[in-house]
Coordinates of C-alpha atoms in Angstrom, one line a residue:
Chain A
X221 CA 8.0 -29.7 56.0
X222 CA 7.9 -31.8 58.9
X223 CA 6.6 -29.2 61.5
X224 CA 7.1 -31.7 64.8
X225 CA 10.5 -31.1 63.9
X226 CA 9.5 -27.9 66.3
X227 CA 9.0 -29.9 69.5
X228 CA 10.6 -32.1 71.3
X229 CA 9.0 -35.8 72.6
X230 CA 7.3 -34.0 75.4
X231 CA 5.8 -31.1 73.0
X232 CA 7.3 -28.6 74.5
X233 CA 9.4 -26.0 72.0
X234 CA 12.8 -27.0 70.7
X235 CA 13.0 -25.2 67.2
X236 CA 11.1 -22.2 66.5
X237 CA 10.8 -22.5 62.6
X238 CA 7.4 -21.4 61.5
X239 CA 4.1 -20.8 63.2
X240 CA 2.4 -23.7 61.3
X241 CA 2.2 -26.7 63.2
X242 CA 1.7 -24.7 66.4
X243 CA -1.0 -25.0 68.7
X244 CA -3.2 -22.0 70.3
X245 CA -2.0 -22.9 74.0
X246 CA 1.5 -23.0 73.0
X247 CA 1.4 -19.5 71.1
X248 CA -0.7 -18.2 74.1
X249 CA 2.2 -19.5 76.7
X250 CA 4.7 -17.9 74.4
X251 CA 2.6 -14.3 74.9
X252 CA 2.5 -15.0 78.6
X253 CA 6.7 -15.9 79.5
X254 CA 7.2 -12.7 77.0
X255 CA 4.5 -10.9 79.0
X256 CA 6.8 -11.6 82.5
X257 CA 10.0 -10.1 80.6
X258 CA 8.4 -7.2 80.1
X259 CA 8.5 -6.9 83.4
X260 CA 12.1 -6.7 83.7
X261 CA 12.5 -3.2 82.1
X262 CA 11.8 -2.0 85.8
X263 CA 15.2 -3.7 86.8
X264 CA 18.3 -1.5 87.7
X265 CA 20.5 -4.6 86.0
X266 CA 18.2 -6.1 83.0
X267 CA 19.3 -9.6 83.0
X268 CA 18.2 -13.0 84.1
X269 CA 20.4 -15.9 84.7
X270 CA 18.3 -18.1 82.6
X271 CA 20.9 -18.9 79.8
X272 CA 23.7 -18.3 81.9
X273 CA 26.8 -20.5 80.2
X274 CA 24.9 -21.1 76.9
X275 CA 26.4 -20.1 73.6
X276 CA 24.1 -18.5 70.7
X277 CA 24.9 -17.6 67.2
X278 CA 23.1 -15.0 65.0
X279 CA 24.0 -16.5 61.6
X280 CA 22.7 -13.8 59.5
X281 CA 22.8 -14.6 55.8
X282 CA 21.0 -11.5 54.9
X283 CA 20.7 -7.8 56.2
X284 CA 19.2 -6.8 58.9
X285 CA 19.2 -4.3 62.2
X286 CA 16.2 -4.6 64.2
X287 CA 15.8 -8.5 63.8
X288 CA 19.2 -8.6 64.5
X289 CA 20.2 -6.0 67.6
X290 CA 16.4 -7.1 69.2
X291 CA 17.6 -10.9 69.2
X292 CA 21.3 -10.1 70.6
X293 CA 19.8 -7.7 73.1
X294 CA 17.3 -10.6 73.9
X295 CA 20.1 -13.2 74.6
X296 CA 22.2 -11.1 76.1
X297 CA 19.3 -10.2 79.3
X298 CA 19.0 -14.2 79.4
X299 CA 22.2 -13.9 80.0
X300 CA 23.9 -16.1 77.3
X301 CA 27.1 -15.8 75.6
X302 CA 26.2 -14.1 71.9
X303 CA 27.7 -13.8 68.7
X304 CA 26.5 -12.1 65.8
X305 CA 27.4 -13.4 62.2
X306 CA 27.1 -11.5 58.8
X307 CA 27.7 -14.0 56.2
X308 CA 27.8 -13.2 52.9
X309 CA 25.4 -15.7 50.3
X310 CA 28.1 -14.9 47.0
X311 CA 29.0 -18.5 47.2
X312 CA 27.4 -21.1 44.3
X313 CA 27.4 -24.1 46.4
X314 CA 25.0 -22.9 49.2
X315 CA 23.8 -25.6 51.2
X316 CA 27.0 -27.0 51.0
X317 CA 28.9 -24.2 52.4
X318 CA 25.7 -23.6 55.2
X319 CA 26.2 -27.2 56.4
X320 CA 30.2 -26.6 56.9
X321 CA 29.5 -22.8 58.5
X322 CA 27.2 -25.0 60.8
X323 CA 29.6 -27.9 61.7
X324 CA 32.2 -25.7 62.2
X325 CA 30.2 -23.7 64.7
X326 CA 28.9 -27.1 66.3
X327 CA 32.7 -27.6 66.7
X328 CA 32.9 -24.5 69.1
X329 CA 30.3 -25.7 71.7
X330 CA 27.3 -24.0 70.5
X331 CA 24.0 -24.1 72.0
X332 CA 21.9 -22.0 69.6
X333 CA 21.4 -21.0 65.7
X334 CA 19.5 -18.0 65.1
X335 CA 18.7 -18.0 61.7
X336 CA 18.1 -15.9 58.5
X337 CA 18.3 -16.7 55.3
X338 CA 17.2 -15.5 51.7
X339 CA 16.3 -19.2 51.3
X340 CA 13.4 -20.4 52.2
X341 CA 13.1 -23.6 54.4
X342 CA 17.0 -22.8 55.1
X343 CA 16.4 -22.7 59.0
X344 CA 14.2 -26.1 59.0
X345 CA 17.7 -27.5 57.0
X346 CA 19.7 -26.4 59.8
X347 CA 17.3 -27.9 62.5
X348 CA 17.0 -31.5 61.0
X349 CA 20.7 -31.1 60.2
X350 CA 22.6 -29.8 63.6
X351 CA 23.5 -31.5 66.5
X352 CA 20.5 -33.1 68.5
X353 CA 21.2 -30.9 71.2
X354 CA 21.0 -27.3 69.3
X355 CA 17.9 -25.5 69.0
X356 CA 17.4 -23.2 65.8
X357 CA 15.1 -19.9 65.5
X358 CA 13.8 -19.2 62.4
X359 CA 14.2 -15.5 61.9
X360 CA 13.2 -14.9 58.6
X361 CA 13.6 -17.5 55.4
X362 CA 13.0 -16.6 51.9
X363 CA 9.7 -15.6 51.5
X364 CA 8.6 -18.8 53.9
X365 CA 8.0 -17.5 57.3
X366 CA 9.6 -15.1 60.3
X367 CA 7.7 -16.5 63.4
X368 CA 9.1 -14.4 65.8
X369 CA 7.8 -10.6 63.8
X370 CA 4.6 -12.4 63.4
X371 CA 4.8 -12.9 67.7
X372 CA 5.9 -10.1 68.6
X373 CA 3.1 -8.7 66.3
X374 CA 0.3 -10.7 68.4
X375 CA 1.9 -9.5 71.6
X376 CA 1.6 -6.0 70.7
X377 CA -2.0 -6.7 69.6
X378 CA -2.5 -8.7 72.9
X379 CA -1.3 -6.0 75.1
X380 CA -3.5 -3.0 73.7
X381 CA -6.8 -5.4 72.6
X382 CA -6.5 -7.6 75.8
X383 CA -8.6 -10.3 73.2
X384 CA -8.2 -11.6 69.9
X385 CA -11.7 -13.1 69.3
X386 CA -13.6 -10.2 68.3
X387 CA -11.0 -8.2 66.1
X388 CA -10.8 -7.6 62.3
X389 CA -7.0 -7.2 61.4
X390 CA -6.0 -6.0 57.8
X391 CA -3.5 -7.0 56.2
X392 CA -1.8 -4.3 53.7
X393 CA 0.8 -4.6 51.0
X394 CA 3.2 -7.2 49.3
X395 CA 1.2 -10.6 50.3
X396 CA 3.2 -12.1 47.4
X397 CA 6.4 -11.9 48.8
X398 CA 5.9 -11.4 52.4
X399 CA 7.3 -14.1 54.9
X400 CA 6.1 -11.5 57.6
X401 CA 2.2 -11.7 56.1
X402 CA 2.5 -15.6 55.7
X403 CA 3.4 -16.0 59.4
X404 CA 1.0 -13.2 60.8
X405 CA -1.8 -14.9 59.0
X406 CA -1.1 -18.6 60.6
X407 CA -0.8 -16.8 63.8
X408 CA -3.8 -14.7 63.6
X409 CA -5.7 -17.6 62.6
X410 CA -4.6 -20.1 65.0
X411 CA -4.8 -17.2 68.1
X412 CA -8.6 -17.1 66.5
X413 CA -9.4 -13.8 65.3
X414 CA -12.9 -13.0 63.6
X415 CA -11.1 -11.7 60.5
X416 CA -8.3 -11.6 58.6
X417 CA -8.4 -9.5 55.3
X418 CA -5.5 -8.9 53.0
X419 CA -5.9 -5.7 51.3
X420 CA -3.1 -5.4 47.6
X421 CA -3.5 -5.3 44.5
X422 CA -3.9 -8.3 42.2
X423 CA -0.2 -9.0 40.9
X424 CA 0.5 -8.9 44.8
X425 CA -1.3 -11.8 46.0
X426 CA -0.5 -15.4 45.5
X427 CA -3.0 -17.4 43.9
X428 CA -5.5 -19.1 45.9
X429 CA -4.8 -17.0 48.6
X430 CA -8.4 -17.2 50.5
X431 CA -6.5 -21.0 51.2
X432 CA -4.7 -19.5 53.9
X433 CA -7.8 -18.3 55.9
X434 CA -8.3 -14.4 54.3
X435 CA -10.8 -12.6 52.9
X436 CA -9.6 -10.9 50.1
X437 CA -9.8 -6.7 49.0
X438 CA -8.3 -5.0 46.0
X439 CA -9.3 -1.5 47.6
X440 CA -8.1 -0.1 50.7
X441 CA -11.2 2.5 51.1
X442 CA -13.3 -0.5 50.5
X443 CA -11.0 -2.7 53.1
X444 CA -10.4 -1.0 56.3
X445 CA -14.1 -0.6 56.9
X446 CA -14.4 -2.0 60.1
X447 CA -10.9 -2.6 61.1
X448 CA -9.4 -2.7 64.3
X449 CA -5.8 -3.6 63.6
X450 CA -3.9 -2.7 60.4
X451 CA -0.9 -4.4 59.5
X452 CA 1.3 -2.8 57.1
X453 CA 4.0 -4.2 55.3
X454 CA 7.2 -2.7 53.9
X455 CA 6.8 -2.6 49.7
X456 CA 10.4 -3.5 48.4
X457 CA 11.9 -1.2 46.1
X458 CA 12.8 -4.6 43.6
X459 CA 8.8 -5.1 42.7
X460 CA 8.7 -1.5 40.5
X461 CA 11.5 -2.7 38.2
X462 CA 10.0 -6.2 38.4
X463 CA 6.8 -4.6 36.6
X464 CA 4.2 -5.8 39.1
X465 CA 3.4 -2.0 39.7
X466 CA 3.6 1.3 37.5
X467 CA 5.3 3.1 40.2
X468 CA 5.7 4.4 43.8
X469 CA 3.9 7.4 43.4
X470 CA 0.8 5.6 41.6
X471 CA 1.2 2.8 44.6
X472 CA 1.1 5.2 47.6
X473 CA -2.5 6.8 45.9
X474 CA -4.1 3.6 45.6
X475 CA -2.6 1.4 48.7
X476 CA -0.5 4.4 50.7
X477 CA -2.0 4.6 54.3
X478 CA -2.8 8.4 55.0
X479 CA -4.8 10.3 58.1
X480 CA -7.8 10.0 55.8
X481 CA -7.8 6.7 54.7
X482 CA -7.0 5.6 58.6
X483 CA -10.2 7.6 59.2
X484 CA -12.0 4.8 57.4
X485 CA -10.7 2.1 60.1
X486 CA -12.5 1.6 63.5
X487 CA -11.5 5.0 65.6
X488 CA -9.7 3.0 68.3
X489 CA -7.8 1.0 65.2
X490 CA -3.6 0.3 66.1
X491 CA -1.2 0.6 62.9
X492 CA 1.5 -1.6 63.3
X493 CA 4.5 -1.7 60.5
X494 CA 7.5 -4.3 60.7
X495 CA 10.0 -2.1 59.5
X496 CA 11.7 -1.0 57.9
X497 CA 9.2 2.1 57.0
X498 CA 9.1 3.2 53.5
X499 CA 7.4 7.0 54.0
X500 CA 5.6 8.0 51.2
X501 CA 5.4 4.7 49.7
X502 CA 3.3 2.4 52.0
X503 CA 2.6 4.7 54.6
X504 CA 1.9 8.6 55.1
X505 CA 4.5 10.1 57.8
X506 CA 1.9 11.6 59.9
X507 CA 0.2 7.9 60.6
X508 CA 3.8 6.7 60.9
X509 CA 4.4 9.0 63.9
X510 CA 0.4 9.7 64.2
X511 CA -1.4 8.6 68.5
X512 CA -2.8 5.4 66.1
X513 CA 0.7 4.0 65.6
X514 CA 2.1 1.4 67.7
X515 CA 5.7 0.5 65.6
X516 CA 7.9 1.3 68.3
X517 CA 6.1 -0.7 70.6
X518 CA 6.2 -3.3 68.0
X519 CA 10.2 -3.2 68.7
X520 CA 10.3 -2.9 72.3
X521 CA 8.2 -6.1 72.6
X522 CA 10.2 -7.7 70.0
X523 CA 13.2 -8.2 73.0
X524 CA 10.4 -9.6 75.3
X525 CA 9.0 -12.0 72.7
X526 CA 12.9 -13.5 71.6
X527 CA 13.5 -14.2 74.9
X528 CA 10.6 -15.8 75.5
X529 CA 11.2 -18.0 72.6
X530 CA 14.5 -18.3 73.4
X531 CA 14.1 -19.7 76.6
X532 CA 11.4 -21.8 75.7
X533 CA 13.2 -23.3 73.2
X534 CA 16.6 -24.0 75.8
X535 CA 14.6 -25.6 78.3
X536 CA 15.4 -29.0 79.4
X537 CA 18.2 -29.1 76.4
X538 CA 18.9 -32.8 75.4
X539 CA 15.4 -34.1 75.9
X540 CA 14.2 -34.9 72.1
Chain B
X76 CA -0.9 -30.4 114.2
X77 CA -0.2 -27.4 112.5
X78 CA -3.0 -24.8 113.0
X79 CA -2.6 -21.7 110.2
X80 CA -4.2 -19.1 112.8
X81 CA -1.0 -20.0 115.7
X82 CA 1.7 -20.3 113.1
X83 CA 0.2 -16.6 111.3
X84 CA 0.5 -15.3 115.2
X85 CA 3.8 -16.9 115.6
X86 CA 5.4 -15.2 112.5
X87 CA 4.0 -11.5 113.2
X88 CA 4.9 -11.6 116.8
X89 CA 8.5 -12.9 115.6
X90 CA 8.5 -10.0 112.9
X91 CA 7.4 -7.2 115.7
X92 CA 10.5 -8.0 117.8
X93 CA 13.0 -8.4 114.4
X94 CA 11.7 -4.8 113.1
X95 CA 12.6 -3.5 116.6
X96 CA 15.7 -5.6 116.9
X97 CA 17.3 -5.0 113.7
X98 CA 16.0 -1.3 113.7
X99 CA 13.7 -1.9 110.7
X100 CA 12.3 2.1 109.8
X101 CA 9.9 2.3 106.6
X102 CA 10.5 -1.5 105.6
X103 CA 9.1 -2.8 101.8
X104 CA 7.7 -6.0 102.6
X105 CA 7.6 -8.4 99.7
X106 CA 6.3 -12.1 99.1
X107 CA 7.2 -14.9 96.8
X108 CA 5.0 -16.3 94.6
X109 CA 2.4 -17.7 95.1
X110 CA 1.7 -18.9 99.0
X111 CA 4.7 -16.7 99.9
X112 CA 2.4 -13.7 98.9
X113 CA -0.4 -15.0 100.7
X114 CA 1.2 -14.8 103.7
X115 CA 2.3 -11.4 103.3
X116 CA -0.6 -9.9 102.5
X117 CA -1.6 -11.1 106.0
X118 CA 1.5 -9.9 107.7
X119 CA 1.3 -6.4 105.7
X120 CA -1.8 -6.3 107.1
X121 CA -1.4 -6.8 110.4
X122 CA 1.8 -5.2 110.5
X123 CA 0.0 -1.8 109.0
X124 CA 2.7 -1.2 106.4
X125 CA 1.5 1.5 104.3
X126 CA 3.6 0.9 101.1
X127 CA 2.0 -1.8 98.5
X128 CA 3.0 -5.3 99.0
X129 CA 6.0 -5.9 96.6
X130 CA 5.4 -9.5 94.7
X131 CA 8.2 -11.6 93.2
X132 CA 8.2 -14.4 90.7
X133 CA 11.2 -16.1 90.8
X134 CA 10.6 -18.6 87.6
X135 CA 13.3 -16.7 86.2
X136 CA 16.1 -17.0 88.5
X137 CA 15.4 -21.2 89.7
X138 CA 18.3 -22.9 89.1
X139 CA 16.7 -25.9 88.2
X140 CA 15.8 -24.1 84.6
X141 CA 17.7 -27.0 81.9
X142 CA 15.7 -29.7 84.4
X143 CA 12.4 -28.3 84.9
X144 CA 12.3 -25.8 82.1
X145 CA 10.0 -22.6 82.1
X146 CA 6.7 -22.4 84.5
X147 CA 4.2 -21.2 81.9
X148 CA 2.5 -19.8 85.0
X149 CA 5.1 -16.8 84.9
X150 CA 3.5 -13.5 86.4
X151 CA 5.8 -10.6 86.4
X152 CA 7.4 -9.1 89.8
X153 CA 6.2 -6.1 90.8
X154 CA 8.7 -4.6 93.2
X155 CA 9.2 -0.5 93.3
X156 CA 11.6 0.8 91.3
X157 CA 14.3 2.1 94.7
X158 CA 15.1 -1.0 96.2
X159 CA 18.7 0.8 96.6
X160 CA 19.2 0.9 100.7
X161 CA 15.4 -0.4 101.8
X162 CA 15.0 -2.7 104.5
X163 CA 13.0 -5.5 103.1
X164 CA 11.0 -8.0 104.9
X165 CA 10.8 -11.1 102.4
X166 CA 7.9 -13.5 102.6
X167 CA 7.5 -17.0 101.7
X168 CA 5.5 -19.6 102.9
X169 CA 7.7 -23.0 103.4
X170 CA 11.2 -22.9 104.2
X171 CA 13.1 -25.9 102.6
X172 CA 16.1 -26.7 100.5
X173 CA 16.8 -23.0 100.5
X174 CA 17.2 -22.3 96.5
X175 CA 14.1 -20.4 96.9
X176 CA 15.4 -17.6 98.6
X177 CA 19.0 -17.4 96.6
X178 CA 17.2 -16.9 93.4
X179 CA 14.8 -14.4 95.5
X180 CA 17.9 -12.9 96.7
X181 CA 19.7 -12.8 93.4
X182 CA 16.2 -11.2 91.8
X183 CA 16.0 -8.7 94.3
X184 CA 19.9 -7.6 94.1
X185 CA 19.2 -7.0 90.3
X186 CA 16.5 -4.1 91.6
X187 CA 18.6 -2.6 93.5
X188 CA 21.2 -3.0 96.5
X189 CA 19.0 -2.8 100.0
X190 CA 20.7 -1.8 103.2
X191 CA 18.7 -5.3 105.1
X192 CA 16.8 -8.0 103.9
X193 CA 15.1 -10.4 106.5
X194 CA 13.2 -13.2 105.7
X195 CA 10.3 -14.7 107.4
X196 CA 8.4 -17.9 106.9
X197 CA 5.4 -19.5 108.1
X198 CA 7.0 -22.8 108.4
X199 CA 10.4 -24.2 108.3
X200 CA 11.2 -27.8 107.5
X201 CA 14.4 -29.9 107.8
X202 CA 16.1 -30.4 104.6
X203 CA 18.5 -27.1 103.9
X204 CA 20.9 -28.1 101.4
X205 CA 22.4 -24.1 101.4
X206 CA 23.5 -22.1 104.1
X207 CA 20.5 -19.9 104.4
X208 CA 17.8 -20.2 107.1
X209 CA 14.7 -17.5 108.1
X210 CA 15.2 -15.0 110.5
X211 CA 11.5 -15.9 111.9
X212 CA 9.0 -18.9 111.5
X213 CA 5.8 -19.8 112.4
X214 CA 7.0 -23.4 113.5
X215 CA 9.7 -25.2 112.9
X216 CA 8.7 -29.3 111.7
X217 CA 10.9 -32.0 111.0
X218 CA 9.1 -34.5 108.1
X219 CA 10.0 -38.1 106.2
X220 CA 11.3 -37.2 102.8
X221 CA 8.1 -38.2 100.8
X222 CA 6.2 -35.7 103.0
X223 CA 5.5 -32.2 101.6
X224 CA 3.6 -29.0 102.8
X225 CA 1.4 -27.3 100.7
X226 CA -0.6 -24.3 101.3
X227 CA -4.0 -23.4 99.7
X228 CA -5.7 -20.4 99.3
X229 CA -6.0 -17.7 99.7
X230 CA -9.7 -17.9 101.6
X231 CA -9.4 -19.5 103.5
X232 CA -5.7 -20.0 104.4
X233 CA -5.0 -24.0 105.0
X234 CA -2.1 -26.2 105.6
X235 CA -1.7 -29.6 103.8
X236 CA 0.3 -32.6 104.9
X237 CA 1.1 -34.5 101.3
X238 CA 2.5 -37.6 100.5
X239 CA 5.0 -36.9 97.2
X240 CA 4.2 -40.0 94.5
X241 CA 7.5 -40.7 93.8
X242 CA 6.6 -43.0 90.9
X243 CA 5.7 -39.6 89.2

């Protein structure tokens, strides 16, 4: 995929579609607009006119409420004009019916596509597709990428370990299938972390997957040795009946986060979870809502983070 | 020529008489980022206000935005939380086109509605395209339109005299 298809002539933002093809400064000056948002939660009326008179659409070809309600909140503080689509994905001809739903919205004077799709590469379609003067966030395709969880994820890293060079950050759960891991790993390696370690087991990695910059752990006793962030990801219901694991209870013994696995972890280690949580499945309640857990931080800073990417991405509109 | 030490004396004299003037009790004083702060932190100084210096970044609120786009230099303000009927002294450093001081205005109206705001400025040039002008300035100077004044520090304190390369 043609990843300069992100930035404009002057290689500053226009799409946000995956992390690859990103540089470090640019993913650091992300952190640092979000970090000024942030700012804005001491403000008796939280808004900036930034995006004042701009026009952004939440097309939202599958479920979701945090991705969702974050990004709206996010536009609406810039100050844009927001509308949030649910549309269902029953129809056969996909891209066909995706390019109308975007010409007709084009037709409307729209400035913005916010994206998700069970497709992957379905928002980088909508980018090389739309008008030239439209940006498009990716936020979350298939099992491709979801840029903006992976940044919010190094901003809440950033703001508790000040530094990235020094840290080991695990990695826990559904590799295979996670567009959340994909993007957290490009990030994490671009943002130049010592380590990144996946921790699954086998029929939940992809093949190859040392590739994408990992070292790799089939235990988790054996993997959070020395660990100072843990990701965790969310293990879908679908992969039991898909026979790539015996069963929830038999998953939660082997990879399920607890006090005393956490204990194995650097004491100071953050556990961060995109959500939705499964309890008992992935993670133990008590580290859910344990003083090691940072997941509502996590949303919090995902506002900060979409509005820094949505601004970013509206500047100077109609330079290509 | 402009000499920073007269122009610093100017503007705190011209503040002393406005605080008595305009009745100014417990005033916030806040500057504008980045020479406007600079400034202030003199004039809080010398003015012995007790309260921390309030700081305002107003990347957020330039209208210029779709032209110039986001400064990736963005700090955050740090203003108290009860702007709500405070007398605030604002801060910057060069008074020109104005725009600076509505989006400081519009920033600091989205803390909180204060009873007064005054604005001072060590230097005022010719150029206002709004109708807003400081209450008190260190000079007052009248340049060509490819001149510009920049400030440096903040040790030590200077005043520049630039010539803007228009070809860039």
């Amino acid at each position: 995929m043609a990843d300069n298809l992100q930035l404009n002539a002057e290689g500053k933002l226009k799409h946000f579609l995956s992390i690859e093809g990103l540089e470090k400064s640019l993913l650091t000056e992300i952190l640092d607009v979000a970090e000024s948002f942030i700012g804005m939660n001491d403000q008796q009326i939280k808004k900036v006119p930034l995006l004042r008179g701009k026009t952004i659409v939440n097309l939202f070809f599958e479920n979701s409420t945090r991705t969702r309600t974050t990004f709206e909140l996010a536009a609406k503080r810039l100050s844009a004009d927001v509308l949030s689509m649910s549309i269902s994905t029953s129809s056969t001809s996909k891209g066909e019916s995706l390019l109308d739903t975007i010409r007709n919205l084009e037709a409307m004077f729209v400035d913005m596509f916010v994206v998700r799709h069970a497709i992957s590469g379905a928002a980088h379609f909508i980018a090389q597709q739309t008008a030239p003067h439209i940006s498009v966030i990716n936020a979350g395709d298939g099992q491709h990428a979801h840029p903006t969880q992976a940044m919010l994820d190094m901003f809440t890293i950033r703001q508790i370990k000040q530094d990235f060079s020094n840290l080991r950050v695990a990695i826990i759960g559904d590799i295979l299938h996670s567009r959340v891991a994909r993007s957290q790993i490009q990030a994490l390696n671009t943002l130049g972390v010592a380590e990144v370690r996946v921790i699954a087991p086998k029929t939940l990695l992809p093949a190859h997957v040392e590739s994408l910059g990992v070292s790799v752990s089939h235990s988790l006793t054996e993997g959070l040795k020395d660990i100072d962030v843990i990701l965790m990801l969310r293990l879908q219901k679908e992969r039991m009946t898909s026979a790539l694991l015996p069963s929830e209870s038999e998953y939660f013994k082997c990879f399920g986060l607890t006090e005393d696995k956490l204990k194995i972890a650097k004491p100071d280690a953050i556990v961060m979870h995109p959500g939705p949580i499964n309890r008992g499945v992935e993670i133990d309640s008590k580290v859910a809502d344990g003083p090691q857990s940072v997941i509502l931080k996590q949303v919090s800073n995902g506002i900060a983070i979409r509005m820094a990417i949505m601004a970013m991405a509206m500047q100077k509109q109609g330079v290509m | 020529m402009l000499e920073i030490h007269d122009l610093l004396n100017k503007l705190e004299a011209g503040l002393n008489r406005i605080i008595v003037e305009r009745q100014l009790t417990n005033p916030l004083m806040i500057g504008i980022r980045t020479g406007g702060v600079w400034i202030a932190e003199q004039m809080h100084q010398r003015l012995n206000i007790t309260e921390p210096l309030g700081l305002l970044d107003i990347s957020f609120y330039r209208d210029d935005f779709s032209q110039i786009g986001v400064n990736p230099n963005v700090k955050p303000s740090q203003l108290p939380q009860h702007i709500e009927g405070r007398n605030i002294i604002l801060i910057d450093d060069v008074f020109y086109t104005g725009r600076t001081i509505r989006a400081a205005l519009n920033e600091i109206f989205d803390y909180g509605r204060p009873n007064q705001v005054v604005l001072g400025v060590l230097i005022e040039r010719d150029g206002r395209q709004i109708p807003l002008s400081p209450d008190c300035v260190g000079a007052s100077v009248t340049l060509n339109a490819d001149q510009r004044i920049k400030l440096t520090g903040p040790e030590p304190l200077a005043i520049h005299l630039q010539l803007i390369d228009t070809v860039a």
